[in-house]
Amino acid sequence: MNLAIKDIRHNFGRFVLTSLGIGMLLMLVMGMGGIYRGLVQDATLIVDRIDADLWVVQKNTRGPFAEISRIPRTLEDRIAAVPGVQSSYAFISHTVQRSFNNKPLRLTIQGLSWPADRGHWFPIIAGRGLEQAHYEMVADKSSGLQPGDRIPLAKEIFTVVGLTEGMTSAAGDSMAFMTLLDAQAVQFDLPPEAIRIERTARVNRLSDHELGRTQPQMQDHAAGPGAQIPALGTSMVSAVLVQVLPGFSADAVAKQIEAWPDVSVYTQNGQKELLLRGSVDRARRQLGLFRVLLIIVSGIIMALILYTLTLDKLHDIAMLKLIGAANTVIFRLIMEQAMLLGVIGFGLAHILGQWAFPHFPRRVLLLQEDLIVLAGIVVVISVLSSLLGIHRALRTEPNEVLS
Amino acid sequence: MKPKSDNKMALQAEGLTKIYGSGNTEVVAVRNAAMQVHRGEIVALLGPSGAGKSTLLTLLGLIQTPNVGTIRIADKTVFDHHALTVNVRSFRRRYLGFVFQKANLIPFLTAAENVQLAMEINHTPPRQARQRTLELLEYLDVADRADYLPAKLSGGQQQRVAVARALANSPTLLLADEPTAALDSVRGRQVMELFRRVAHEHDSGVIVVTHDHRSLDVFDRILEMEDGVLKEHPTGTKK
Ligand SMILES: Nc1ncnc2c1ncn2[C@@H]1O[C@H](COP(=O)(O)OP(=O)(O)OP(=O)(O)O)[C@@H](O)[C@H]1O
Ligand SMILES: [Mg+2]
């Protein structure tokens, strides 16, 4: 005869509510772990998906995701000439926040080196990929955008032609993909007034200069578009992605490029490590701390619940002792209830979580191995939390029946 | 009526003394008590409130230990001068049965489960325990309530289930402390007669603490207690 289950059946409503409470707490513990895993995946997602052997960025920066990196696009061609390099693409990444349909719209724009890079590395779940060099974009589903949405950016109207799923940046923002030139246009877009002021300032600077005074026709150039002035630099990109030829070692190629004084080079793993250190690492420790606290709180609550459940039964426990029940009978009664509470709580947490987590604003990733570890922890706190009740029960004297 | 088995003793106790507290608050609840109960014999224990009857019963039932004395139950020495000489729990479940004023049934178990539990605690296989439980409930006339929870039983029914539980492992010594106090006189009488039947048919020694002088005729012998002192009732040997 299983006393634990008989008692639970008798107090079914209370047991269900208690399990639900424990389940919700454990769901939070589970969610915290999932948020951390999601954070790591988000952070390394783009690097994983792009799957470039090397990332070339501005010298001494940890770009392009951890901090701003600016390198000239011409680097693409310089790197292509390095022995062992199969291909090199310029890449640009930056985040914009606009308002769309009266809601804030945050997009991390990834510029693809059109037409070499057509974005085959991200999965399209609706619509199509980029098929045109300008004014098209593919956005992530999490942005809330739909295919056909028209978004004004940098004095142009961009049409959302397709959707991806699960493509979010390390900060949790939805990604949007467009061609490199479009992405640059968005990044370096200036309002007309700012352009006019800059052109006037250029003319003024020139007129203060010897060269401007002796060659007045230069002033016409200075007043025109910046792109037509030969002395101004070429457009800037965030990084250059390198694929190494089969048979060549990425490290060797990296060493060669690294020797240039104007760039730093990271391997794919190096780039991932950069992303994980820094902000993600702090978030991980923060979430870890919360998990520990939540587990302790769950343990204390379970202990109190089991303790009160035991207090309610002290008279019965005294009676059990009186009729000669061994301590193991009483021990099992409490321990099995603790285990059931833990196991059912864990099961509920998993069910509730699977329903609730997809609605969380950020990715929550439940990994099998994390669930197994958490299940182990739940068993341990179940055992620990029953000890208080067991201690009280074993102290009960049989003659308490008589009072 | 003579006890069925003259030679077999259910209980022999000598020199039992129980003192509560110390100094000014010292109470001698039981003073140098000696008694013998045969198997198949039913004995009443009378006495005014505070005389020490319940205390004596807890000593005999190994629920509390006396300060000094010896107790033999089922021809085994269980308490010798100052110390227990057996494992109390396993001894209780094998040789002793208890009934109190309140039935004290486990509220989350049905009538049958309450009885069956006592057997399973004593390592009776569940199937056999179930069988014997139904026989006992039949014997006590509550078989039709076997699958009811205690809360759904009347006081008298609960008390009979409690008796069934006390009899679960065919105890050598059955101790009852005012088992009929919560029942009306008719029901109380029935329970007393039941104890008599138990003593005679199950060959157990039965000691019943009672204030109910109308039922004294069911007992083989009457003991009386006053201020912790135990003595044979003058009319106790009438039978
Ligand atoms: N746990 C205890 N601590 C201190 N004194 C106690 C304790 N239990 C009983 N006593 C005292 O021992 C004496 C005997 O008590 P006991 O309960 O045995 O009497 P009783 O004959 O059963 O009385 P009643 O008929 O009222 O049940 C009383 O004076 C009581 O106050
Ligand atoms: Mg009493």
CSV table of C-alpha atoms in Angstrom, one decimal, chain A residues 1 3 6-7 10 313 315-316 319-327 329-330 333 398-399 401-403, chain B residues 58 63-64 89-90 92-93 98 100 102-109 113 116-118 120-121 149 165:
chain,number,residue,atom,x,y,z
A,1,MET,CA,0.0,0.0,0.0
A,3,LEU,CA,0.7,5.9,1.7
A,6,LYS,CA,-3.2,7.6,-0.9
A,7,ASP,CA,-2.6,10.8,1.0
A,10,HIS,CA,-7.1,12.5,-0.3
A,313,LYS,CA,-0.1,14.4,9.4
A,315,HIS,CA,-1.1,12.7,14.5
A,316,ASP,CA,-1.3,10.0,11.9
A,319,MET,CA,-0.4,6.6,15.2
A,320,LEU,CA,1.7,4.8,12.6
A,321,LYS,CA,4.5,4.6,15.1
A,322,LEU,CA,2.1,3.4,17.8
A,323,ILE,CA,1.0,0.5,15.7
A,324,GLY,CA,4.6,-0.4,15.1
A,325,ALA,CA,5.4,1.1,11.7
A,326,ALA,CA,9.1,1.2,11.1
A,327,ASN,CA,10.8,4.6,10.4
A,329,VAL,CA,7.4,3.6,6.3
A,330,ILE,CA,7.2,7.2,7.6
A,333,LEU,CA,5.7,8.6,3.0
A,398,PRO,CA,3.7,7.7,19.6
A,399,ASN,CA,2.1,9.0,22.8
A,401,VAL,CA,-1.8,10.1,19.7
A,402,LEU,CA,-3.1,10.2,23.3
A,403,SER,CA,-3.2,14.0,23.5
B,58,THR,CA,1.3,3.4,28.1
B,63,ILE,CA,4.7,3.8,24.6
B,64,GLN,CA,6.5,5.2,27.7
B,89,ARG,CA,8.4,-1.0,17.2
B,90,SER,CA,8.6,-4.5,15.9
B,92,ARG,CA,4.4,-3.5,19.3
B,93,ARG,CA,3.3,-4.5,15.8
B,98,PHE,CA,-4.3,-0.5,21.0
B,100,PHE,CA,-8.3,4.6,22.5
B,102,LYS,CA,-10.9,8.2,19.8
B,103,ALA,CA,-10.6,5.8,16.9
B,104,ASN,CA,-7.5,7.6,15.5
B,105,LEU,CA,-8.0,6.1,12.1
B,106,ILE,CA,-5.7,7.4,9.3
B,107,PRO,CA,-8.0,9.8,7.5
B,108,PHE,CA,-6.7,9.3,4.0
B,109,LEU,CA,-7.2,5.5,4.1
B,113,GLU,CA,-6.9,0.0,4.2
B,116,GLN,CA,-4.7,-3.8,6.1
B,117,LEU,CA,-1.9,-1.2,6.7
B,118,ALA,CA,-1.4,-2.6,10.2
B,120,GLU,CA,1.4,-4.8,5.9
B,121,ILE,CA,3.5,-3.0,8.4
B,149,LEU,CA,-13.1,6.8,4.5
B,165,ARG,CA,-6.9,-2.7,13.3
